[in-house]
Coordinates of C-alpha atoms in Angstrom, one line a residue:
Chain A
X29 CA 60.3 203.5 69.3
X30 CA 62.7 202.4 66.8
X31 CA 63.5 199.5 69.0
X32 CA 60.3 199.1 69.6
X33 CA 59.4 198.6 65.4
X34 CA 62.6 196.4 64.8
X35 CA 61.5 194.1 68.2
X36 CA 58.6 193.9 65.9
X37 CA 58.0 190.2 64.5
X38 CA 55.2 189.5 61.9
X39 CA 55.8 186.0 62.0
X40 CA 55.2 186.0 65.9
X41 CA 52.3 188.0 65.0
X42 CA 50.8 185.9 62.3
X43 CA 51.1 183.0 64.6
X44 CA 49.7 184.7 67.4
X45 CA 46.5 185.8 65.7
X46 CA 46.0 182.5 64.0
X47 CA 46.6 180.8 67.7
X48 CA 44.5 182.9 69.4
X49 CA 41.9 183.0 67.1
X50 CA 42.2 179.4 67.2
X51 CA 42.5 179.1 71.0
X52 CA 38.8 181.0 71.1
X53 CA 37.2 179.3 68.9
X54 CA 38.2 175.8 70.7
X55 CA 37.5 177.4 74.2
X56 CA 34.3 179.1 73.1
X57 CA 33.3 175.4 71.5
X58 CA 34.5 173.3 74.5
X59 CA 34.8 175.7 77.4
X60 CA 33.2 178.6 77.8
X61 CA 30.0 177.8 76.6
X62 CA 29.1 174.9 78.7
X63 CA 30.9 176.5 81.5
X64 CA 28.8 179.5 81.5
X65 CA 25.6 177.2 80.7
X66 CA 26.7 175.2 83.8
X67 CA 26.7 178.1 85.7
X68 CA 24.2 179.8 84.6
X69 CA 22.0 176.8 84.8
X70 CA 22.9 176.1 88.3
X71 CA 22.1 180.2 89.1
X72 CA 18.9 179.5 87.8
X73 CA 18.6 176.4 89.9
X74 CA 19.6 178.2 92.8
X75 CA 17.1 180.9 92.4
X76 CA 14.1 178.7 91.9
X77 CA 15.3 176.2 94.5
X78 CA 15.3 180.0 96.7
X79 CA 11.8 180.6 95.7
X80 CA 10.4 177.5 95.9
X81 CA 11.9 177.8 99.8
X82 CA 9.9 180.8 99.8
X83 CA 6.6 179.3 98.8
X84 CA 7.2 176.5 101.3
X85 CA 7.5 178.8 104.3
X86 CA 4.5 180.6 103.3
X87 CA 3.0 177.9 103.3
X88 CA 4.3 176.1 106.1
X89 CA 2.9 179.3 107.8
X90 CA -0.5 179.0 106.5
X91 CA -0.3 175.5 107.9
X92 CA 1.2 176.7 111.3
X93 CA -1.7 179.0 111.1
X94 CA -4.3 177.2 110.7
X95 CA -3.6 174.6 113.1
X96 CA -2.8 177.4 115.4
X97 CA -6.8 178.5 114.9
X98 CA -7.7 174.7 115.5
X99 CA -5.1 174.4 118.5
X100 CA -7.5 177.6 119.6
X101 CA -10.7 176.4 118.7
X102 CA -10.3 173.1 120.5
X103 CA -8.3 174.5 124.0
X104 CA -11.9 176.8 123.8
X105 CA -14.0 174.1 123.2
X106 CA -11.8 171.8 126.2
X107 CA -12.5 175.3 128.4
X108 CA -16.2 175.1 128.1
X109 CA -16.5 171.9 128.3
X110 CA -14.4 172.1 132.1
X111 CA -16.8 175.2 132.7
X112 CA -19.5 173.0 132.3
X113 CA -18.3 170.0 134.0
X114 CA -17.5 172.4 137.1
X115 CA -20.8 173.8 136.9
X116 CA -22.5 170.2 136.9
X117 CA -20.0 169.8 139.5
X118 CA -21.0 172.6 141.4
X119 CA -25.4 172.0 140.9
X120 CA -24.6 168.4 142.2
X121 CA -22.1 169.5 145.2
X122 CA -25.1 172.3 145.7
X123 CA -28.1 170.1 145.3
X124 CA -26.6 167.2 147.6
X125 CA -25.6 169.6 150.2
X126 CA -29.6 171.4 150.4
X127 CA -31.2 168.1 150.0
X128 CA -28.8 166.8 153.0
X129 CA -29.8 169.7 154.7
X130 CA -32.8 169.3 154.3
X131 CA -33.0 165.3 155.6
X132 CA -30.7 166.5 158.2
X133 CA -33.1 169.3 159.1
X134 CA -36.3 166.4 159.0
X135 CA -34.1 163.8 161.0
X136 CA -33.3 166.3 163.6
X137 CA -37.3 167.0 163.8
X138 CA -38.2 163.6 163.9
X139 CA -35.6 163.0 166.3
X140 CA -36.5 166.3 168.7
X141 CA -40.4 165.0 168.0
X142 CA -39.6 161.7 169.8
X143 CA -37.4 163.2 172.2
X144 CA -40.3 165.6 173.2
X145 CA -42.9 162.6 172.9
X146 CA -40.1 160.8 174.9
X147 CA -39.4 163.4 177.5
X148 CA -43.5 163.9 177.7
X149 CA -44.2 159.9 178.5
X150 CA -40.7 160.2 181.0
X151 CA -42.6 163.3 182.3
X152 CA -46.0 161.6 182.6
X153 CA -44.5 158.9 183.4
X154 CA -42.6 160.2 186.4
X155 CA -45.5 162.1 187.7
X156 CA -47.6 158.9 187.9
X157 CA -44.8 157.3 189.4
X158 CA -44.0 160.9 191.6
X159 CA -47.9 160.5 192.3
X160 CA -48.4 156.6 193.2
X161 CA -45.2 157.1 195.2
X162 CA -46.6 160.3 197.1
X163 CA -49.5 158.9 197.6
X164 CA -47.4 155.8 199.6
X165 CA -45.1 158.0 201.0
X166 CA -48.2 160.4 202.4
X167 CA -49.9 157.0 203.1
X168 CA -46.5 155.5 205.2
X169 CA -46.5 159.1 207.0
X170 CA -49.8 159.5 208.1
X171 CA -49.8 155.8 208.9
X172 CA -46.7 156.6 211.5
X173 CA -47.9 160.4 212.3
X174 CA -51.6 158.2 212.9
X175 CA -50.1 155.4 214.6
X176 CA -50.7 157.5 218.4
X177 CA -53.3 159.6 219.6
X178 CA -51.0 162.7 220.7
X179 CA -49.4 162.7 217.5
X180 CA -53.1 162.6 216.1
X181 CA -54.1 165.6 217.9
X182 CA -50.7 167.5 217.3
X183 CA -51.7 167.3 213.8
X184 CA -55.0 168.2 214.1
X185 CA -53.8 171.6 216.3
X186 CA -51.4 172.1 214.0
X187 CA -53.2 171.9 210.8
X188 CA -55.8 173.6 212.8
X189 CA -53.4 176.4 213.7
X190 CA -52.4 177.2 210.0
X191 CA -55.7 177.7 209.2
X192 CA -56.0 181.1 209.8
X193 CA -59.5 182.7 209.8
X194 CA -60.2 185.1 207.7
Chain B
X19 CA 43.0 178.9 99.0
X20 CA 45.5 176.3 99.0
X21 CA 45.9 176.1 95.1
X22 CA 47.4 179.1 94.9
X23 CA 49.7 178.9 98.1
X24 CA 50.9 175.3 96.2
X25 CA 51.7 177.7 92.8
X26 CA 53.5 180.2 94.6
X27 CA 55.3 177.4 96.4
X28 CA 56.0 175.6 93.1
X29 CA 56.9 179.3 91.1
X30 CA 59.4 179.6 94.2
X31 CA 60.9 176.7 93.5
X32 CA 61.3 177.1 89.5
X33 CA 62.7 180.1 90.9
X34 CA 65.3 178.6 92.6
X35 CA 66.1 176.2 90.0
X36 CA 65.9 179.2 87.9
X37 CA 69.2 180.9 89.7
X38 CA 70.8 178.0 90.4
X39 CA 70.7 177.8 86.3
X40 CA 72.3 180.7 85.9
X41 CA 74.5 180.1 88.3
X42 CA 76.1 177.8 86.8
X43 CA 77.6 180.5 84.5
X44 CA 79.7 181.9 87.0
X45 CA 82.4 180.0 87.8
X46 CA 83.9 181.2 84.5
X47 CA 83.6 184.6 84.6
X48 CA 85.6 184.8 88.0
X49 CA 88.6 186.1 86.2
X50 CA 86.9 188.7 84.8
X51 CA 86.5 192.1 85.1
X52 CA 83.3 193.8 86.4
X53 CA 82.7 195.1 84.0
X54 CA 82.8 191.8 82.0
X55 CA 80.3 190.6 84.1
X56 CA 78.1 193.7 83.4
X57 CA 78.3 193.2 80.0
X58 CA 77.4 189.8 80.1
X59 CA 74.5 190.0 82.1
X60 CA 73.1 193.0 80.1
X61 CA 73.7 190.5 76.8
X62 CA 71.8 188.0 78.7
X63 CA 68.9 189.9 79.7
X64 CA 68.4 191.2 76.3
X65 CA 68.5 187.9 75.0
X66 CA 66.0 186.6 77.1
X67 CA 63.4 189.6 76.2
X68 CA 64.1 188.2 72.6
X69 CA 62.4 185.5 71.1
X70 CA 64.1 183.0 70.0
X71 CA 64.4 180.0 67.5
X72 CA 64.9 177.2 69.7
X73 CA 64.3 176.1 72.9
X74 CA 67.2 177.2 75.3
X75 CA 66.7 175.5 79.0
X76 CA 70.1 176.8 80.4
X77 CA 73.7 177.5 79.1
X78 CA 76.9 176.2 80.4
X79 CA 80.6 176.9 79.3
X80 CA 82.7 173.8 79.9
X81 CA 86.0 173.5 80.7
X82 CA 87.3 173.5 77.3
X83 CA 85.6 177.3 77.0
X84 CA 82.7 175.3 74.6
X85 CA 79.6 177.0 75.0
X86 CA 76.5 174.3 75.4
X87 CA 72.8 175.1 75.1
X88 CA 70.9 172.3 76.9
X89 CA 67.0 172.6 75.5
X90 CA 65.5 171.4 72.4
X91 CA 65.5 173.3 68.5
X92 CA 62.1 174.5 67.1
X93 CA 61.3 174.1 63.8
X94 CA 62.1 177.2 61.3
X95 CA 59.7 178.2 58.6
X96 CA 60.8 180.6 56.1
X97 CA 58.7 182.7 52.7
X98 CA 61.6 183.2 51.0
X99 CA 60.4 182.2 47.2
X100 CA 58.7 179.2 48.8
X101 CA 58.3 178.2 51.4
X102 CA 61.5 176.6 53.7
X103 CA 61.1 174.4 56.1
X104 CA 64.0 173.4 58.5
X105 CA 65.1 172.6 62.1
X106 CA 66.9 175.3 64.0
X107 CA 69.5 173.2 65.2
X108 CA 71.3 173.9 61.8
X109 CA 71.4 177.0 62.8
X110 CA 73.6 176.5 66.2
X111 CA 72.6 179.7 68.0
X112 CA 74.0 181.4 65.2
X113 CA 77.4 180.2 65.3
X114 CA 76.7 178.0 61.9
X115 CA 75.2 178.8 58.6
X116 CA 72.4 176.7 57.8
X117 CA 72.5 175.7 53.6
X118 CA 68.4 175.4 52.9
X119 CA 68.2 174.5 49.1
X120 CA 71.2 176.3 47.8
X121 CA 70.3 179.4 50.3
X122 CA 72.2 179.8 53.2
X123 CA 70.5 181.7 56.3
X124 CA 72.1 183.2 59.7
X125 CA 70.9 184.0 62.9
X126 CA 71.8 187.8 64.0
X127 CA 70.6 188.7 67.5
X128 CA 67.9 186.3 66.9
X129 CA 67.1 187.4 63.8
X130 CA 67.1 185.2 60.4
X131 CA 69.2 186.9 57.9
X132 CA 70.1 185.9 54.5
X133 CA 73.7 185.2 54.3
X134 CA 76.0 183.7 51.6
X135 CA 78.4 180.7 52.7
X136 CA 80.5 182.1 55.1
X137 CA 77.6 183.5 57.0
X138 CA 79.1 187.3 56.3
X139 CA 76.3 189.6 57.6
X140 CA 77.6 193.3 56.7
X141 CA 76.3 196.1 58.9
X142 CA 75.4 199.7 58.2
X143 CA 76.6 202.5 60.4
X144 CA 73.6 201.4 62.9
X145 CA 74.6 198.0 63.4
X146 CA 71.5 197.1 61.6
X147 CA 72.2 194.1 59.2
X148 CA 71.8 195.1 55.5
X149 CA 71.2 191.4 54.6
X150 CA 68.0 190.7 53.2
X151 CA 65.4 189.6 55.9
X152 CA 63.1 186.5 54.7
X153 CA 59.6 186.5 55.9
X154 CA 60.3 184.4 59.3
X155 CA 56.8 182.6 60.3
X156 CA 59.3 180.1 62.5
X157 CA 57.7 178.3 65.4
X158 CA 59.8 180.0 67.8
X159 CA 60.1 179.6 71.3
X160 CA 57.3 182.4 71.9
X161 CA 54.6 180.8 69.7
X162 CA 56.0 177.3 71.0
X163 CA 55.2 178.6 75.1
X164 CA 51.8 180.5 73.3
X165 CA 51.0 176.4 71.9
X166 CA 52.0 174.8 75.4
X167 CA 49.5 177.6 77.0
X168 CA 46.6 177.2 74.5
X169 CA 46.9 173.3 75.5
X170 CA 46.7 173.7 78.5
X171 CA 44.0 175.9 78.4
X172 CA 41.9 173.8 76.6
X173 CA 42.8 170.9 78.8
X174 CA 41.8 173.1 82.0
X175 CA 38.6 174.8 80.8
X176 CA 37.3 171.7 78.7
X177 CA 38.0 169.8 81.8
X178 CA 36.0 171.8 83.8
X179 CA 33.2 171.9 81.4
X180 CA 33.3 168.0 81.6
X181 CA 33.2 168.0 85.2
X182 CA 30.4 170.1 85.4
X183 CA 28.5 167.4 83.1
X184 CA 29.8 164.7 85.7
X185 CA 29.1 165.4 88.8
X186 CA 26.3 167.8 88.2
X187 CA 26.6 171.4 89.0
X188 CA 29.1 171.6 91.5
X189 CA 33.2 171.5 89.9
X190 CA 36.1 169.7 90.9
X191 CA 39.1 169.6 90.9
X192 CA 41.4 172.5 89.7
X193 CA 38.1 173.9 88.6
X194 CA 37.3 174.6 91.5
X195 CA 39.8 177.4 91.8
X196 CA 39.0 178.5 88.1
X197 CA 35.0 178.7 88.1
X198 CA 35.3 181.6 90.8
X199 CA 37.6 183.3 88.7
X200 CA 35.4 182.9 85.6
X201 CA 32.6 184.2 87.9
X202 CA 34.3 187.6 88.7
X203 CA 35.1 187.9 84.8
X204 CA 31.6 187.7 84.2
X205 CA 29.8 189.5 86.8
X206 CA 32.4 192.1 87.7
X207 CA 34.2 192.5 84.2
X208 CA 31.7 191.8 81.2
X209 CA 28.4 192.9 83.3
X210 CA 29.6 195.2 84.8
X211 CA 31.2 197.2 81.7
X212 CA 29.0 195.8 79.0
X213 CA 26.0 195.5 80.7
X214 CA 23.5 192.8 81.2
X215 CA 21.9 192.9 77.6
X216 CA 25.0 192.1 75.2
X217 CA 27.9 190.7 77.5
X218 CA 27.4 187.4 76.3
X219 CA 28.6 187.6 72.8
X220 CA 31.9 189.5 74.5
X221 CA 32.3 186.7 77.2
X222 CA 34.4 184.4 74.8
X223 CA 37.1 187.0 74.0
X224 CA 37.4 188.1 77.6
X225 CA 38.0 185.2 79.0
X226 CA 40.4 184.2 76.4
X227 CA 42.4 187.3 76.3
X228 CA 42.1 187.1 80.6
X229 CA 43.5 183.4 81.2
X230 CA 45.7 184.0 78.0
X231 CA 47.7 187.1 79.2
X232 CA 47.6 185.7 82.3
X233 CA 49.2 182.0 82.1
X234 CA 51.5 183.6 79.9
X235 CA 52.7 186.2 82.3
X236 CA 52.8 182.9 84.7
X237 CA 54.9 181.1 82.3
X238 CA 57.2 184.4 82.4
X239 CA 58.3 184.3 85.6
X240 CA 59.4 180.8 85.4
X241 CA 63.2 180.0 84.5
X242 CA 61.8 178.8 81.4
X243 CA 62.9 182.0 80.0
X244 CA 59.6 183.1 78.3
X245 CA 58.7 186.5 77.8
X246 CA 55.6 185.8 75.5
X247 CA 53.4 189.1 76.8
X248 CA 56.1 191.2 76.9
X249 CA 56.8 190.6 73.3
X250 CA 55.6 193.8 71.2
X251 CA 53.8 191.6 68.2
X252 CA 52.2 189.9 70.5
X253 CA 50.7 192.5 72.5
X254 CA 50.0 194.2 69.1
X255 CA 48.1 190.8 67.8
X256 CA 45.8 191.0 71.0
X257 CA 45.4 194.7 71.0
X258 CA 44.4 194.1 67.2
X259 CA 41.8 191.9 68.3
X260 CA 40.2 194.0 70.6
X261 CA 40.2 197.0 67.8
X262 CA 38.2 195.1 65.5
X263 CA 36.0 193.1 67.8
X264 CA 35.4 196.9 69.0
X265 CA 34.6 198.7 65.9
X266 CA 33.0 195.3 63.8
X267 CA 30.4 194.9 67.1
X268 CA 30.1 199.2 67.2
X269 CA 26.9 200.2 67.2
X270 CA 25.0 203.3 65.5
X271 CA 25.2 204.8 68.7
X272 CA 29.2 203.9 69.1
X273 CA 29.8 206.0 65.7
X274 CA 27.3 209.0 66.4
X275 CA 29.7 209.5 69.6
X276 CA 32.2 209.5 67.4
X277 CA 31.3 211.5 64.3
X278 CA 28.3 213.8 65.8
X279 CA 29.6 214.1 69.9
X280 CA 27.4 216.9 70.5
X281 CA 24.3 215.5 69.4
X282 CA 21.3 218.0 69.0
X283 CA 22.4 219.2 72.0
X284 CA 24.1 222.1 69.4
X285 CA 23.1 224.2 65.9
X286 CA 24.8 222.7 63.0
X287 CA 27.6 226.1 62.7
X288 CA 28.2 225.7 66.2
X289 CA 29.1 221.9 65.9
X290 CA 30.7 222.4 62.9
X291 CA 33.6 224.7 64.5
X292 CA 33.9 222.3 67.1
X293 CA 33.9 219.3 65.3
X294 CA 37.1 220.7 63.5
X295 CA 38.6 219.7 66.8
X296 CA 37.0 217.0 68.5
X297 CA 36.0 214.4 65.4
X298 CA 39.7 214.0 64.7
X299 CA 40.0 213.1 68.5
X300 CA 37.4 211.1 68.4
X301 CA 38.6 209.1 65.6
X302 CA 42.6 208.9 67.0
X303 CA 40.6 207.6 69.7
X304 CA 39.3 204.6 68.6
X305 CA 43.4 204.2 67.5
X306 CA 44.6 204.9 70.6
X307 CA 42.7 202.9 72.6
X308 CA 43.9 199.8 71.7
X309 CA 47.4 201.3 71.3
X310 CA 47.3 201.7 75.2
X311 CA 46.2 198.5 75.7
X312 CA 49.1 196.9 74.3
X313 CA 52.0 199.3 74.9
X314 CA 50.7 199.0 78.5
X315 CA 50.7 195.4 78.9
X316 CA 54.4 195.0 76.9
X317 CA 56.0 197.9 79.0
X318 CA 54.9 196.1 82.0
X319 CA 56.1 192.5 81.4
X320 CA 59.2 194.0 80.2
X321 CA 60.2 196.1 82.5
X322 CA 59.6 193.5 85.5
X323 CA 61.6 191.0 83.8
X324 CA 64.1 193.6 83.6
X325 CA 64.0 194.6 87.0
X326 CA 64.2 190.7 88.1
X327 CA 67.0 189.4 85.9
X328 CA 69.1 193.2 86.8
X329 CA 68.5 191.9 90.7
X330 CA 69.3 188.4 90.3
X331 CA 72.2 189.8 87.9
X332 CA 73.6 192.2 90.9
X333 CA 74.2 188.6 92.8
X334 CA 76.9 188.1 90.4
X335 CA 78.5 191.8 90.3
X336 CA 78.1 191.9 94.0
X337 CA 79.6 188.6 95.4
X338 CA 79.8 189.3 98.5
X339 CA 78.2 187.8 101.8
X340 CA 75.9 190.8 101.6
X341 CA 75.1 191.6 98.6
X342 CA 74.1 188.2 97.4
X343 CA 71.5 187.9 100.0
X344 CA 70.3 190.8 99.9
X345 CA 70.1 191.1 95.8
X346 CA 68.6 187.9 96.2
X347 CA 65.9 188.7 98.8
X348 CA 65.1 191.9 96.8
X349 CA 64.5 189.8 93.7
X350 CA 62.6 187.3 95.6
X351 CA 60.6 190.4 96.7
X352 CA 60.2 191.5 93.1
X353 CA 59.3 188.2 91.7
X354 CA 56.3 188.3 94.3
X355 CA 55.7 191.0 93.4
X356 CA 55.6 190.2 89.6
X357 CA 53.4 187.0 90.5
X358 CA 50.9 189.6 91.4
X359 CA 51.6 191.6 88.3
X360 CA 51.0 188.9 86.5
X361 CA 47.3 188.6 87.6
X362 CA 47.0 192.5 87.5
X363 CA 47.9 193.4 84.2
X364 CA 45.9 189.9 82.5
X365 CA 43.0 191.9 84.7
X366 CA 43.6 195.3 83.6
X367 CA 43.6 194.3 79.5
X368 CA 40.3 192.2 80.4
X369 CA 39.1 195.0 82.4
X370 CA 40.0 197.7 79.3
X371 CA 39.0 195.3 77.0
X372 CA 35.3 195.1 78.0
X373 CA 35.5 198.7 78.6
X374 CA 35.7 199.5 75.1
X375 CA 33.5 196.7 74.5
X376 CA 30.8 198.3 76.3
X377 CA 31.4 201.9 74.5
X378 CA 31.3 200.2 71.3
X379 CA 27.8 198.2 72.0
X380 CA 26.2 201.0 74.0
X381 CA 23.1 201.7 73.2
X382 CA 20.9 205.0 74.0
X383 CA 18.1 206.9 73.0
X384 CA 18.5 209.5 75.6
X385 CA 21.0 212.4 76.3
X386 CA 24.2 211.8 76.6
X387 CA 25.7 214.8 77.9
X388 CA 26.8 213.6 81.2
X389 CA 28.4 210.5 80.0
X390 CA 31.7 209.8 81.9
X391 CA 34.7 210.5 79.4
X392 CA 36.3 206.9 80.7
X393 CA 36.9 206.1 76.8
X394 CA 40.1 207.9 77.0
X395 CA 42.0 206.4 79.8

């Protein structure tokens, strides 16, 4: 301790108060304070910088929202629209089909109706023809099965003969 | 990062130059005895705990036995019915008497003594000079190294508050490595102790007192041969400070702890038997506080500059191919060690510092009955 107190220099300590006194008032002055302003300045910027962020994304998700609803609103409006559009679609595919049908369905009557008219002049047709050629044919015959007397009379026996008395 | 790797590499390296220094010393002490050399290197390391009057770089012995000081002399002021102005090289390290208008002044173990012309200094039966002492407000090498640190300071801080101007809010340079440094001091020293209200007007001081002690205790492990923070009267000037900053900025709060502890939380004849007790604690306290702060910080830069100069000193008792090494990788270890000492005990006066601070601006209007006793540590 006594070493201590005769170690002990007032002149260092005069001059180490007035220098340090001196020291922080120039460092205060040309230092510290703008320093710290800098800083705290720059904190600040930091922080509004961090809110303003934070206002932009909520934002930025209202946006994302709402075009999400528009997104929604128009693939709805592009799915009724292709309902519709199919269901034209569909009427037209429909209504073509039964009105083919249907012209089918007459062209096939008109076409059996002039077969049948067809088949009925072939028919009467061949029966004149079956008829006028009978009538030949029955004419050649009895002209040949006429043509002699015994044949005649053959006939006559035998038609005779089939008739059967009743 | 890469800062501080370059001012360890560049401490090293003063380091270095720093042994090689004293190692020029040796060569003439071969001859001696071991004890010679213990002797000597005990003189030497109490001389370089002691301030000085000029400006010693290194000391040689040439061949002719002629002791030379290579360095520069500081001037020496003197009260001594007037005031005396003169350069210390008139003084020669003591070995002259320096004639300053028909006075004639010594230097005793660094001390300025008032002699008559032959320089006689008569001792009394505790080797304490009986000469008259004048009042020595000398720029010695202490308050010289305290100058070079305050300029540089300045030149460091204000540069960083220019920067900050320049290129906006981001910092350059050295400050780059500073700013985060000045960040922790704030957030983690000031707020933290003093609290968010009332740190600002503290802020000053701390920051001072932390890159003060600091760069100092920097400047001490170089072979300048600076021991500015482990200098008593200048512990005691900065410990001064932070007593009066503490009790001027005390609140009515800070002095109701003091004088009235207890609070209501006690009748008046129970306090009073207390009080006996504790208010006389209380008011050491506010003594003591500052006491610790600068004993703490002057028995720690002392006592690692001991330790470093005894281990670079055992080198020179040793002198052998094992001892050197190894004395010198111990001191190297030490001097690390001491670099981070440096930075721990600048943060542990800061630290205290604020401590009291925040004791002495505290504010409450509740209870304090719980309150952590941390104002005696």
């Amino acid at each position: 301790m006594e070493k201590l107190v005769n170690e002990f220099s007032a002149g260092l300590f005069f001059w180490q108060i007035i220098l340090f006194a001196l020291l922080l008032w120039l460092l205060h002055k040309f230092a510290w304070k703008p320093i710290l302003k800098a800083v705290e300045q720059r904190e600040e910027g930091i922080r509004s910088a961090l809110a303003a962020a934070e206002e932009a994304k909520k934002e930025m998700q209202n946006v994302t929202a709402d075009s999400e609803k528009l997104l929604q609103e128009a693939r709805a409006e592009r799915e009724a629209m292709l309902k519709e559009a199919r269901d034209i679609k569909d009427k037209m595919v429909a209504d073509a089909k039964s009105q083919a049908q249907a012209e089918g369905e007459k062209i096939i009557a008109q076409a059996q109706q002039s077969i049948e008219g067809e088949k009925k002049a072939a028919i009467a047709d061949i029966k004149a023809q079956v008829a006028e050629l009978s009538v030949e044919i029955a004419e050649k015959v009895l002209r040949e099965q006429l043509s002699n007397k015994d044949k005649q009379l053959k006939l006559v026996d035998q038609l005779v003969g089939d008739i059967k008395l009743r | 990062m890469r800062m501080t790797f370059v001012s360890k590499c560049l401490l090293f390296s003063l380091f270095m130059i720093g042994s090689a220094a004293f190692a020029k010393e040796s060569p003439e002490v071969q001859g001696n005895s071991r004890e010679a050399i213990k002797a000597e290197i005990d003189a030497f390391i109490e001389h370089h705990l002691q301030d000085s009057h000029d400006f010693t770089l290194f000391s040689y012995t040439d061949d002719a036995g002629e002791m030379h000081h290579v360095g520069f002399p500081l001037p020496v002021i003197l009260w001594d019915d007037g005031l005396k102005i003169f350069s210390s090289s008139r003084l020669h390290h003591g070995e002259s008497v320096a004639e300053v208008d028909g006075n004639y002044y010594t230097l005793y173990h660094s001390k300025i003594y008032k002699t008559n012309a032959a320089g006689d200094v008569t001792l009394d039966d505790h080797h304490h000079p009986t000469n008259a002492k004048p009042l020595d407000f000398s720029i010695t090498k202490n308050v010289f190294m305290m100058l070079v640190t305050a300029l540089l300071l300045l030149w460091i801080f204000s540069s960083l508050a220019r920067s900050y101007a320049k290129h906006g809010a981001v910092p350059r340079g050295i400050g780059r490595f500073f700013e985060p440094i000045v960040l922790y001091i704030r957030d983690d020293i000031a707020i933290a102790n003093i609290g968010e209200k009332k740190y600002k007007r503290y802020m000053p001081f701390l920051l001072t007192v932390f890159f003060f002690i600091w760069f100092l205790n920097m400047f001490g492990l170089t072979p300048l041969g600076v021991n500015v923070t482990g200098n008593i009267a200048v512990t005691t000037a900065l410990a001064v400070l932070v007593f009066l900053l503490t009790n001027f900025t005390g609140t009515k709060d800070y002095w109701k702890h003091i004088f009235d502890p207890l609070g209501d939380g006690m009748p008046w004849y129970g306090k009073a038997i207390l009080y006996l007790i504790l208010v006389p604690i209380e008011v050491l306290g506010i003594f003591i506080k500052p006491f610790a702060l600068l004993i703490r910080l002057y028995a720690n830069m002392t006592a690692g500059h001991v330790v470093l100069m005894s281990l670079i000193g055992l080198i020179f008792i040793f002198k052998s191919w094992i001892g050197g090494p190894l004395s010198f990788g111990l001191s190297f270890a030490i001097s690390m060690i001491e670099v981070l000492v440096a930075l721990l005990q600048a943060y542990i006066f800061t630290m205290l510092a604020a401590l009291y601070f925040g004791f002495a601006s505290e504010e409450h209007d509740h209870d304090h009955g719980d309150e952590p006793e941390l104002a005696h540590l």
